[in-house]
């Protein structure tokens, strides 16, 4: 997995900002590229090596470009349930859920994580949310427009965010903060390390066990140094993050998810709990209900590809001579040892085992609709 084709889709021409760890990345030999308006590390020693290290040990990712928001005030749960299709009222302290912002037509504006705070974290706010970096300012604008005046939203741009991912992540973090060993998947709590307040969740974007750590930007270098001084941990760039999440079957906003596609077609209906389906009341509810009843017109699927030639985003998918879909993410999967892809395919051709063809460099290559994840998730669900 080398060459410009593998990383072109995450390079953008934007007025770029520096992350709090910018100098830290450069001192470690990172190749920096533009992504979501920031200079970000795409690789250090190489995508293949970094991918393998994360699958076998623990990788440290700088995801400080993500938007970190808090919400508080009278009626905050009701207000957020108008914006999000997930059950916020039933979200217990120190737990988090995957959710989405939907537009009036039910299209996906962003996918996100939402947590119920506790322990006085973030000045006693009620809800903590992490949104995608490329969409955070649009998200903030959308929420300001739709939230009542009684609800206060705070963009915590003074916070950095790190992700520690891999089978040895738990052991590594517990050597610095022993209490984190008790966290389970989708649980989050406040911790203090060397006097620094941290908000840590057991979650991530690689399919591996791991953590996401919110830390004041002024202290992030100290924490990153301490983590990378551990034998289990190395810094990992965006290139391996992309190949890891593709193997894990996790969608990337702006590619696999866009305002043109729906929650049900994206196979994200698990994020809409039973009460919300029954009661509705959230923006985009009508489309969700229609697709639950009638099925979506197309579906996000995994694709296993014959041969060694990877299919890239935008490649056309055919059933015989009929155009039935488009690849939205694709590349060589180091753990699988073969090219894989994710794409949207019309419902009659989206069944597991369906034989399809993808047009790559002017010729058709065979592909099969495959179950996701391509590599089993290894989340720590029990204490």
mmCIF file of C-alpha atoms in Angstrom:
data_model
loop_
_atom_site.group_PDB
_atom_site.id
_atom_site.type_symbol
_atom_site.label_atom_id
_atom_site.label_comp_id
_atom_site.label_asym_id
_atom_site.label_seq_id
_atom_site.Cartn_x
_atom_site.Cartn_y
_atom_site.Cartn_z
ATOM 1 C CA UNK A 1 0.000 0.000 0.000
ATOM 2 C CA UNK A 2 2.232 2.750 -1.267
ATOM 3 C CA UNK A 3 1.954 5.439 -3.871
ATOM 4 C CA UNK A 4 -0.101 8.568 -4.249
ATOM 5 C CA UNK A 5 -3.311 6.766 -5.258
ATOM 6 C CA UNK A 6 -3.731 5.423 -1.739
ATOM 7 C CA UNK A 7 -3.725 8.832 -0.107
ATOM 8 C CA UNK A 8 -5.041 11.196 -2.764
ATOM 9 C CA UNK A 9 -8.572 11.121 -1.365
ATOM 10 C CA UNK A 10 -7.465 12.617 1.974
ATOM 11 C CA UNK A 11 -5.378 15.415 0.545
ATOM 12 C CA UNK A 12 -7.212 18.706 0.150
ATOM 13 C CA UNK A 13 -6.212 22.207 -0.818
ATOM 14 C CA UNK A 14 -7.373 24.350 2.086
ATOM 15 C CA UNK A 15 -5.875 27.183 4.121
ATOM 16 C CA UNK A 16 -4.139 24.925 6.588
ATOM 17 C CA UNK A 17 -3.855 25.274 10.349
ATOM 18 C CA UNK A 18 -1.334 23.545 12.594
ATOM 19 C CA UNK A 19 -2.381 21.005 15.218
ATOM 20 C CA UNK A 20 -1.119 21.409 18.791
ATOM 21 C CA UNK A 21 1.299 18.522 18.065
ATOM 22 C CA UNK A 22 2.509 19.880 14.708
ATOM 23 C CA UNK A 23 6.144 20.275 15.768
ATOM 24 C CA UNK A 24 5.989 16.906 17.581
ATOM 25 C CA UNK A 25 4.944 15.132 14.366
ATOM 26 C CA UNK A 26 7.609 16.833 12.273
ATOM 27 C CA UNK A 27 10.334 16.007 14.812
ATOM 28 C CA UNK A 28 9.405 12.336 14.372
ATOM 29 C CA UNK A 29 9.776 12.481 10.618
ATOM 30 C CA UNK A 30 6.081 12.571 9.746
ATOM 31 C CA UNK A 31 5.051 13.296 6.196
ATOM 32 C CA UNK A 32 2.456 16.058 6.566
ATOM 33 C CA UNK A 33 -0.519 16.594 4.219
ATOM 34 C CA UNK A 34 -3.583 18.803 4.175
ATOM 35 C CA UNK A 35 -6.729 17.240 5.632
ATOM 36 C CA UNK A 36 -9.852 18.938 7.023
ATOM 37 C CA UNK A 37 -8.055 22.292 7.026
ATOM 38 C CA UNK A 38 -5.021 21.139 9.031
ATOM 39 C CA UNK A 39 -1.481 19.957 8.448
ATOM 40 C CA UNK A 40 -1.760 16.313 9.497
ATOM 41 C CA UNK A 41 0.657 13.366 9.575
ATOM 42 C CA UNK A 42 -0.123 10.797 6.890
ATOM 43 C CA UNK A 43 2.755 8.461 7.749
ATOM 44 C CA UNK A 44 5.980 8.155 9.725
ATOM 45 C CA UNK A 45 7.827 4.961 8.766
ATOM 46 C CA UNK A 46 5.271 3.762 6.204
ATOM 47 C CA UNK A 47 1.593 2.879 5.969
ATOM 48 C CA UNK A 48 2.051 -0.895 5.814
ATOM 49 C CA UNK A 49 4.347 -0.984 8.868
ATOM 50 C CA UNK A 50 2.112 1.361 10.855
ATOM 51 C CA UNK A 51 -1.002 -0.634 9.974
ATOM 52 C CA UNK A 52 0.636 -3.878 11.137
ATOM 53 C CA UNK A 53 1.944 -2.279 14.344
ATOM 54 C CA UNK A 54 -1.548 -1.091 15.292
ATOM 55 C CA UNK A 55 -3.078 -4.533 14.629
ATOM 56 C CA UNK A 56 -0.377 -6.209 16.765
ATOM 57 C CA UNK A 57 0.535 -3.629 19.431
ATOM 58 C CA UNK A 58 -0.769 -0.049 19.970
ATOM 59 C CA UNK A 59 -0.769 3.003 17.731
ATOM 60 C CA UNK A 60 -1.171 6.635 18.762
ATOM 61 C CA UNK A 61 -3.229 8.815 16.403
ATOM 62 C CA UNK A 62 -3.547 12.586 16.601
ATOM 63 C CA UNK A 63 -7.199 13.391 15.887
ATOM 64 C CA UNK A 64 -7.194 16.909 17.274
ATOM 65 C CA UNK A 65 -8.788 18.171 14.048
ATOM 66 C CA UNK A 66 -12.080 16.661 15.255
ATOM 67 C CA UNK A 67 -14.652 18.985 16.783
ATOM 68 C CA UNK A 68 -15.235 18.629 20.533
ATOM 69 C CA UNK A 69 -18.471 20.178 21.769
ATOM 70 C CA UNK A 70 -20.337 20.333 25.077
ATOM 71 C CA UNK A 71 -24.002 21.067 25.698
ATOM 72 C CA UNK A 72 -25.798 22.225 28.833
ATOM 73 C CA UNK A 73 -28.916 24.057 29.894
ATOM 74 C CA UNK A 74 -32.603 23.476 30.473
ATOM 75 C CA UNK A 75 -34.135 20.897 28.146
ATOM 76 C CA UNK A 76 -30.810 19.803 26.649
ATOM 77 C CA UNK A 77 -31.898 16.187 26.167
ATOM 78 C CA UNK A 78 -35.106 17.126 24.369
ATOM 79 C CA UNK A 79 -33.246 19.629 22.189
ATOM 80 C CA UNK A 80 -30.631 17.076 21.142
ATOM 81 C CA UNK A 81 -33.282 14.452 20.469
ATOM 82 C CA UNK A 82 -34.743 16.865 17.924
ATOM 83 C CA UNK A 83 -31.338 17.008 16.192
ATOM 84 C CA UNK A 84 -30.205 13.390 16.618
ATOM 85 C CA UNK A 85 -32.135 10.152 15.928
ATOM 86 C CA UNK A 86 -30.625 8.403 18.962
ATOM 87 C CA UNK A 87 -31.944 7.976 22.512
ATOM 88 C CA UNK A 88 -30.311 10.793 24.475
ATOM 89 C CA UNK A 89 -32.706 10.719 27.441
ATOM 90 C CA UNK A 90 -31.761 7.094 28.083
ATOM 91 C CA UNK A 91 -28.032 7.751 27.870
ATOM 92 C CA UNK A 92 -26.586 7.102 31.321
ATOM 93 C CA UNK A 93 -23.695 9.043 32.867
ATOM 94 C CA UNK A 94 -20.278 7.956 31.578
ATOM 95 C CA UNK A 95 -21.756 6.147 28.547
ATOM 96 C CA UNK A 96 -21.581 7.134 24.897
ATOM 97 C CA UNK A 97 -23.397 6.348 21.671
ATOM 98 C CA UNK A 98 -22.746 6.571 17.966
ATOM 99 C CA UNK A 99 -25.217 8.892 16.256
ATOM 100 C CA UNK A 100 -25.755 11.178 13.266
ATOM 101 C CA UNK A 101 -26.980 14.600 12.258
ATOM 102 C CA UNK A 102 -29.682 14.302 9.592
ATOM 103 C CA UNK A 103 -31.122 16.956 7.302
ATOM 104 C CA UNK A 104 -34.834 17.481 6.670
ATOM 105 C CA UNK A 105 -34.790 14.883 3.874
ATOM 106 C CA UNK A 106 -33.098 12.300 6.113
ATOM 107 C CA UNK A 107 -29.685 12.665 4.462
ATOM 108 C CA UNK A 108 -26.617 12.289 6.669
ATOM 109 C CA UNK A 109 -24.911 15.602 7.506
ATOM 110 C CA UNK A 110 -22.327 13.969 9.790
ATOM 111 C CA UNK A 111 -21.750 10.959 12.014
ATOM 112 C CA UNK A 112 -20.583 11.533 15.572
ATOM 113 C CA UNK A 113 -20.139 10.279 19.115
ATOM 114 C CA UNK A 114 -22.281 11.625 21.958
ATOM 115 C CA UNK A 115 -21.577 11.035 25.684
ATOM 116 C CA UNK A 116 -23.324 11.761 28.960
ATOM 117 C CA UNK A 117 -20.850 13.588 31.158
ATOM 118 C CA UNK A 118 -20.406 13.144 34.887
ATOM 119 C CA UNK A 119 -17.954 13.818 37.642
ATOM 120 C CA UNK A 120 -17.918 17.541 36.943
ATOM 121 C CA UNK A 121 -16.040 17.128 33.647
ATOM 122 C CA UNK A 122 -15.874 20.116 31.279
ATOM 123 C CA UNK A 123 -17.193 22.591 33.862
ATOM 124 C CA UNK A 124 -20.197 20.444 34.700
ATOM 125 C CA UNK A 125 -21.706 20.330 31.187
ATOM 126 C CA UNK A 126 -24.337 17.670 30.499
ATOM 127 C CA UNK A 127 -23.367 16.246 27.093
ATOM 128 C CA UNK A 128 -20.056 15.857 25.225
ATOM 129 C CA UNK A 129 -19.977 15.329 21.468
ATOM 130 C CA UNK A 130 -17.193 14.614 18.968
ATOM 131 C CA UNK A 131 -17.893 15.483 15.324
ATOM 132 C CA UNK A 132 -15.797 15.084 12.189
ATOM 133 C CA UNK A 133 -13.109 17.657 11.530
ATOM 134 C CA UNK A 134 -14.073 18.398 7.925
ATOM 135 C CA UNK A 135 -17.676 19.137 8.897
ATOM 136 C CA UNK A 136 -17.360 20.619 12.377
ATOM 137 C CA UNK A 137 -18.037 24.238 11.447
ATOM 138 C CA UNK A 138 -21.034 23.272 9.302
ATOM 139 C CA UNK A 139 -22.266 21.082 12.169
ATOM 140 C CA UNK A 140 -21.893 23.922 14.650
ATOM 141 C CA UNK A 141 -23.812 26.268 12.344
ATOM 142 C CA UNK A 142 -26.583 23.711 11.839
ATOM 143 C CA UNK A 143 -26.941 23.101 15.567
ATOM 144 C CA UNK A 144 -26.938 26.809 16.430
ATOM 145 C CA UNK A 145 -29.764 27.232 13.939
ATOM 146 C CA UNK A 146 -31.839 24.397 15.413
ATOM 147 C CA UNK A 147 -31.094 24.516 19.155
ATOM 148 C CA UNK A 148 -33.280 26.584 21.502
ATOM 149 C CA UNK A 149 -31.761 29.580 23.263
ATOM 150 C CA UNK A 150 -31.864 27.764 26.606
ATOM 151 C CA UNK A 151 -29.254 25.236 25.448
ATOM 152 C CA UNK A 152 -25.631 26.378 25.549
ATOM 153 C CA UNK A 153 -23.160 24.784 23.112
ATOM 154 C CA UNK A 154 -19.429 25.222 23.670
ATOM 155 C CA UNK A 155 -16.817 24.448 20.994
ATOM 156 C CA UNK A 156 -13.785 23.347 22.995
ATOM 157 C CA UNK A 157 -11.112 24.351 20.521
ATOM 158 C CA UNK A 158 -8.620 24.494 23.411
ATOM 159 C CA UNK A 159 -8.782 20.690 23.733
ATOM 160 C CA UNK A 160 -6.624 18.225 21.789
ATOM 161 C CA UNK A 161 -7.753 14.662 21.056
ATOM 162 C CA UNK A 162 -5.619 11.510 20.864
ATOM 163 C CA UNK A 163 -6.648 7.967 19.927
ATOM 164 C CA UNK A 164 -4.694 5.012 21.308
ATOM 165 C CA UNK A 165 -5.633 1.879 19.364
ATOM 166 C CA UNK A 166 -4.554 -1.761 19.275
ATOM 167 C CA UNK A 167 -4.586 -4.981 21.315
ATOM 168 C CA UNK A 168 -1.926 -3.630 23.695
ATOM 169 C CA UNK A 169 -3.590 -0.219 24.141
ATOM 170 C CA UNK A 170 -5.241 -1.211 27.416
ATOM 171 C CA UNK A 171 -2.020 -2.445 28.951
ATOM 172 C CA UNK A 172 -0.144 0.643 27.774
ATOM 173 C CA UNK A 173 -2.623 3.210 29.072
ATOM 174 C CA UNK A 174 -3.076 1.375 32.379
ATOM 175 C CA UNK A 175 0.664 1.649 32.997
ATOM 176 C CA UNK A 176 0.158 5.433 33.111
ATOM 177 C CA UNK A 177 -3.394 5.567 34.499
ATOM 178 C CA UNK A 178 -4.245 2.269 36.238
ATOM 179 C CA UNK A 179 -7.940 3.129 36.687
ATOM 180 C CA UNK A 180 -8.530 3.070 32.911
ATOM 181 C CA UNK A 181 -8.278 -0.734 33.011
ATOM 182 C CA UNK A 182 -11.857 -0.834 34.308
ATOM 183 C CA UNK A 183 -13.364 0.934 31.280
ATOM 184 C CA UNK A 184 -15.346 -1.131 28.779
ATOM 185 C CA UNK A 185 -16.364 -0.381 25.190
ATOM 186 C CA UNK A 186 -18.381 2.853 24.826
ATOM 187 C CA UNK A 187 -17.788 3.855 28.431
ATOM 188 C CA UNK A 188 -16.075 7.166 29.274
ATOM 189 C CA UNK A 189 -14.907 8.869 32.455
ATOM 190 C CA UNK A 190 -12.802 11.776 33.724
ATOM 191 C CA UNK A 191 -9.286 10.989 34.913
ATOM 192 C CA UNK A 192 -6.339 13.010 36.181
ATOM 193 C CA UNK A 193 -2.766 12.285 35.084
ATOM 194 C CA UNK A 194 0.130 14.327 36.526
ATOM 195 C CA UNK A 195 -2.397 16.984 37.464
ATOM 196 C CA UNK A 196 -3.819 17.134 33.935
ATOM 197 C CA UNK A 197 -7.604 16.590 33.560
ATOM 198 C CA UNK A 198 -8.459 14.013 30.883
ATOM 199 C CA UNK A 199 -11.745 12.704 29.491
ATOM 200 C CA UNK A 200 -11.168 9.154 28.229
ATOM 201 C CA UNK A 201 -13.551 6.866 26.359
ATOM 202 C CA UNK A 202 -12.936 3.238 25.417
ATOM 203 C CA UNK A 203 -13.696 3.550 21.714
ATOM 204 C CA UNK A 204 -12.031 4.261 18.399
ATOM 205 C CA UNK A 205 -11.995 3.944 14.639
ATOM 206 C CA UNK A 206 -9.839 0.905 13.876
ATOM 207 C CA UNK A 207 -11.932 -2.056 15.060
ATOM 208 C CA UNK A 208 -9.339 -2.711 17.756
ATOM 209 C CA UNK A 209 -9.602 -2.176 21.477
ATOM 210 C CA UNK A 210 -8.546 1.327 22.347
ATOM 211 C CA UNK A 211 -9.241 4.748 23.769
ATOM 212 C CA UNK A 212 -9.921 8.321 22.760
ATOM 213 C CA UNK A 213 -8.385 10.877 25.095
ATOM 214 C CA UNK A 214 -9.437 14.529 25.327
ATOM 215 C CA UNK A 215 -6.594 16.569 26.821
ATOM 216 C CA UNK A 216 -5.926 20.303 27.136
ATOM 217 C CA UNK A 217 -3.879 21.362 24.107
ATOM 218 C CA UNK A 218 -1.157 22.788 26.325
ATOM 219 C CA UNK A 219 -0.559 19.368 27.888
ATOM 220 C CA UNK A 220 -0.886 17.129 24.831
ATOM 221 C CA UNK A 221 2.841 17.015 24.050
ATOM 222 C CA UNK A 222 3.592 15.754 27.567
ATOM 223 C CA UNK A 223 0.981 13.000 27.202
ATOM 224 C CA UNK A 224 2.030 12.025 23.673
ATOM 225 C CA UNK A 225 5.655 11.740 24.804
ATOM 226 C CA UNK A 226 4.704 9.589 27.784
ATOM 227 C CA UNK A 227 2.629 7.257 25.625
ATOM 228 C CA UNK A 228 5.244 6.893 22.899
ATOM 229 C CA UNK A 229 7.923 6.205 25.505
ATOM 230 C CA UNK A 230 6.060 2.951 26.225
ATOM 231 C CA UNK A 231 7.333 -0.113 24.328
ATOM 232 C CA UNK A 232 3.846 -0.961 23.025
ATOM 233 C CA UNK A 233 3.173 2.424 21.398
ATOM 234 C CA UNK A 234 4.238 4.140 18.171
ATOM 235 C CA UNK A 235 2.786 7.199 16.429
ATOM 236 C CA UNK A 236 0.581 6.289 13.458
ATOM 237 C CA UNK A 237 -0.544 8.463 10.561
ATOM 238 C CA UNK A 238 -3.730 9.042 8.589
ATOM 239 C CA UNK A 239 -2.784 6.534 5.901
ATOM 240 C CA UNK A 240 -2.909 3.552 8.259
ATOM 241 C CA UNK A 241 -5.961 4.992 10.016
ATOM 242 C CA UNK A 242 -7.783 4.818 6.680
ATOM 243 C CA UNK A 243 -6.754 1.234 5.872
ATOM 244 C CA UNK A 244 -7.547 0.091 9.422
ATOM 245 C CA UNK A 245 -11.041 1.583 9.435
ATOM 246 C CA UNK A 246 -11.755 0.141 5.960
ATOM 247 C CA UNK A 247 -10.842 -3.364 7.168
ATOM 248 C CA UNK A 248 -13.111 -2.749 10.175
ATOM 249 C CA UNK A 249 -16.005 -1.855 7.845
ATOM 250 C CA UNK A 250 -16.336 1.634 9.366
ATOM 251 C CA UNK A 251 -17.644 4.390 7.066
ATOM 252 C CA UNK A 252 -15.795 7.632 6.409
ATOM 253 C CA UNK A 253 -17.911 10.764 6.296
ATOM 254 C CA UNK A 254 -17.705 12.640 3.003
ATOM 255 C CA UNK A 255 -16.988 9.381 1.162
ATOM 256 C CA UNK A 256 -19.167 6.470 2.328
ATOM 257 C CA UNK A 257 -21.622 8.804 4.071
ATOM 258 C CA UNK A 258 -22.975 12.047 2.545
ATOM 259 C CA UNK A 259 -26.219 14.060 2.584
ATOM 260 C CA UNK A 260 -27.275 12.048 -0.483
ATOM 261 C CA UNK A 261 -27.487 8.775 1.463
ATOM 262 C CA UNK A 262 -29.691 7.480 4.250
ATOM 263 C CA UNK A 263 -29.187 5.983 7.679
ATOM 264 C CA UNK A 264 -30.962 2.721 6.859
ATOM 265 C CA UNK A 265 -29.188 2.236 3.540
ATOM 266 C CA UNK A 266 -25.891 2.918 5.297
ATOM 267 C CA UNK A 267 -26.620 -0.009 7.656
ATOM 268 C CA UNK A 268 -26.566 2.369 10.624
ATOM 269 C CA UNK A 269 -30.080 1.679 11.873
ATOM 270 C CA UNK A 270 -28.596 0.378 15.151
ATOM 271 C CA UNK A 271 -28.014 4.027 16.100
ATOM 272 C CA UNK A 272 -31.782 4.653 16.138
ATOM 273 C CA UNK A 273 -33.132 2.980 19.250
ATOM 274 C CA UNK A 274 -36.656 1.517 19.431
ATOM 275 C CA UNK A 275 -38.204 4.442 21.296
ATOM 276 C CA UNK A 276 -36.941 6.943 18.757
ATOM 277 C CA UNK A 277 -38.262 4.870 15.853
ATOM 278 C CA UNK A 278 -41.665 4.707 17.507
ATOM 279 C CA UNK A 279 -41.903 8.289 18.742
ATOM 280 C CA UNK A 280 -40.049 10.089 15.961
ATOM 281 C CA UNK A 281 -39.676 13.803 16.589
ATOM 282 C CA UNK A 282 -36.210 14.097 15.076
ATOM 283 C CA UNK A 283 -35.210 15.867 11.889
ATOM 284 C CA UNK A 284 -35.325 13.412 8.970
ATOM 285 C CA UNK A 285 -37.672 10.972 10.737
ATOM 286 C CA UNK A 286 -40.037 10.554 7.760
ATOM 287 C CA UNK A 287 -37.353 9.074 5.488
ATOM 288 C CA UNK A 288 -36.072 6.781 8.200
ATOM 289 C CA UNK A 289 -39.555 5.394 8.803
ATOM 290 C CA UNK A 290 -40.254 4.981 5.093
ATOM 291 C CA UNK A 291 -37.032 3.051 4.528
ATOM 292 C CA UNK A 292 -37.587 0.897 7.597
ATOM 293 C CA UNK A 293 -40.970 -0.056 6.121
ATOM 294 C CA UNK A 294 -40.132 -0.274 2.416
ATOM 295 C CA UNK A 295 -36.363 -0.766 2.335
ATOM 296 C CA UNK A 296 -33.820 1.691 0.930
ATOM 297 C CA UNK A 297 -33.137 2.025 -2.778
ATOM 298 C CA UNK A 298 -29.472 1.143 -2.288
ATOM 299 C CA UNK A 299 -27.229 -0.106 0.474
ATOM 300 C CA UNK A 300 -23.656 0.331 1.711
ATOM 301 C CA UNK A 301 -21.884 -2.993 1.200
ATOM 302 C CA UNK A 302 -18.455 -4.566 1.551
ATOM 303 C CA UNK A 303 -16.724 -5.852 -1.581
ATOM 304 C CA UNK A 304 -14.001 -8.488 -1.856
ATOM 305 C CA UNK A 305 -12.042 -8.083 -5.082
ATOM 306 C CA UNK A 306 -10.356 -10.796 -7.107
ATOM 307 C CA UNK A 307 -6.724 -10.301 -8.054
ATOM 308 C CA UNK A 308 -4.351 -7.637 -6.735
ATOM 309 C CA UNK A 309 -5.653 -4.486 -8.406
ATOM 310 C CA UNK A 310 -7.420 -2.223 -5.878
ATOM 311 C CA UNK A 311 -10.625 -0.366 -6.741
ATOM 312 C CA UNK A 312 -10.674 3.309 -5.782
ATOM 313 C CA UNK A 313 -13.380 5.724 -4.783
ATOM 314 C CA UNK A 314 -15.618 6.594 -7.722
ATOM 315 C CA UNK A 315 -15.138 3.308 -9.594
ATOM 316 C CA UNK A 316 -18.352 2.092 -11.241
ATOM 317 C CA UNK A 317 -19.948 -1.176 -10.084
ATOM 318 C CA UNK A 318 -21.800 -3.355 -12.602
ATOM 319 C CA UNK A 319 -24.079 -6.369 -12.596
ATOM 320 C CA UNK A 320 -23.589 -7.614 -16.145
ATOM 321 C CA UNK A 321 -24.037 -4.544 -18.343
ATOM 322 C CA UNK A 322 -26.137 -2.689 -15.780
ATOM 323 C CA UNK A 323 -24.568 0.059 -13.663
ATOM 324 C CA UNK A 324 -25.680 -0.733 -10.103
ATOM 325 C CA UNK A 325 -23.423 1.303 -7.844
ATOM 326 C CA UNK A 326 -20.176 3.062 -7.056
ATOM 327 C CA UNK A 327 -17.141 2.407 -4.879
ATOM 328 C CA UNK A 328 -16.859 4.921 -2.025
ATOM 329 C CA UNK A 329 -13.719 3.584 -0.283
ATOM 330 C CA UNK A 330 -11.162 1.088 -1.483
ATOM 331 C CA UNK A 331 -7.586 -0.045 -1.243
ATOM 332 C CA UNK A 332 -5.250 -2.889 -0.399
ATOM 333 C CA UNK A 333 -6.034 -4.415 3.009
ATOM 334 C CA UNK A 334 -2.771 -5.475 4.675
ATOM 335 C CA UNK A 335 -4.389 -7.764 7.257
ATOM 336 C CA UNK A 336 -6.597 -9.427 4.644
ATOM 337 C CA UNK A 337 -3.753 -9.607 2.126
ATOM 338 C CA UNK A 338 -5.992 -8.521 -0.748
ATOM 339 C CA UNK A 339 -7.810 -5.467 -2.101
ATOM 340 C CA UNK A 340 -11.192 -4.662 -0.537
ATOM 341 C CA UNK A 341 -13.720 -1.905 -1.009
ATOM 342 C CA UNK A 342 -16.885 -0.382 0.326
ATOM 343 C CA UNK A 343 -19.576 1.008 -1.919
ATOM 344 C CA UNK A 344 -23.239 1.755 -2.493
ATOM 345 C CA UNK A 345 -25.138 -0.819 -4.573
ATOM 346 C CA UNK A 346 -28.800 -0.897 -5.625
ATOM 347 C CA UNK A 347 -30.804 -3.090 -3.301
ATOM 348 C CA UNK A 348 -31.537 -5.983 -5.724
ATOM 349 C CA UNK A 349 -27.771 -6.527 -6.134
ATOM 350 C CA UNK A 350 -26.658 -5.832 -2.523
ATOM 351 C CA UNK A 351 -27.123 -9.321 -1.095
ATOM 352 C CA UNK A 352 -24.190 -11.211 0.407
ATOM 353 C CA UNK A 353 -22.408 -13.319 -2.202
ATOM 354 C CA UNK A 354 -23.707 -11.271 -5.138
ATOM 355 C CA UNK A 355 -21.227 -11.451 -8.038
ATOM 356 C CA UNK A 356 -20.448 -8.006 -9.459
ATOM 357 C CA UNK A 357 -17.774 -6.288 -11.523
ATOM 358 C CA UNK A 358 -15.891 -3.049 -10.879
ATOM 359 C CA UNK A 359 -14.427 -0.930 -13.645
ATOM 360 C CA UNK A 360 -10.785 -0.205 -12.859
ATOM 361 C CA UNK A 361 -8.425 1.464 -15.339
ATOM 362 C CA UNK A 362 -10.655 0.691 -18.269
ATOM 363 C CA UNK A 363 -11.272 -2.964 -17.521
ATOM 364 C CA UNK A 364 -13.700 -4.962 -15.381
ATOM 365 C CA UNK A 365 -12.513 -6.856 -12.330
ATOM 366 C CA UNK A 366 -14.601 -9.409 -10.434
ATOM 367 C CA UNK A 367 -15.942 -8.539 -6.989
ATOM 368 C CA UNK A 368 -18.287 -10.180 -4.505
ATOM 369 C CA UNK A 369 -20.542 -8.546 -1.922
ATOM 370 C CA UNK A 370 -18.966 -9.580 1.384
ATOM 371 C CA UNK A 371 -19.896 -9.257 5.056
ATOM 372 C CA UNK A 372 -18.314 -6.478 7.069
ATOM 373 C CA UNK A 373 -16.140 -6.109 9.017
ATOM 374 C CA UNK A 374 -13.450 -7.669 6.842
ATOM 375 C CA UNK A 375 -11.315 -8.070 9.993
ATOM 376 C CA UNK A 376 -13.204 -8.972 13.210
ATOM 377 C CA UNK A 377 -13.667 -6.216 15.772
ATOM 378 C CA UNK A 378 -11.822 -6.722 19.046
ATOM 379 C CA UNK A 379 -13.582 -4.256 21.313
ATOM 380 C CA UNK A 380 -13.394 -4.892 25.062
ATOM 381 C CA UNK A 381 -17.055 -5.302 25.932
ATOM 382 C CA UNK A 382 -16.710 -6.872 29.384
ATOM 383 C CA UNK A 383 -14.677 -5.892 32.415
#
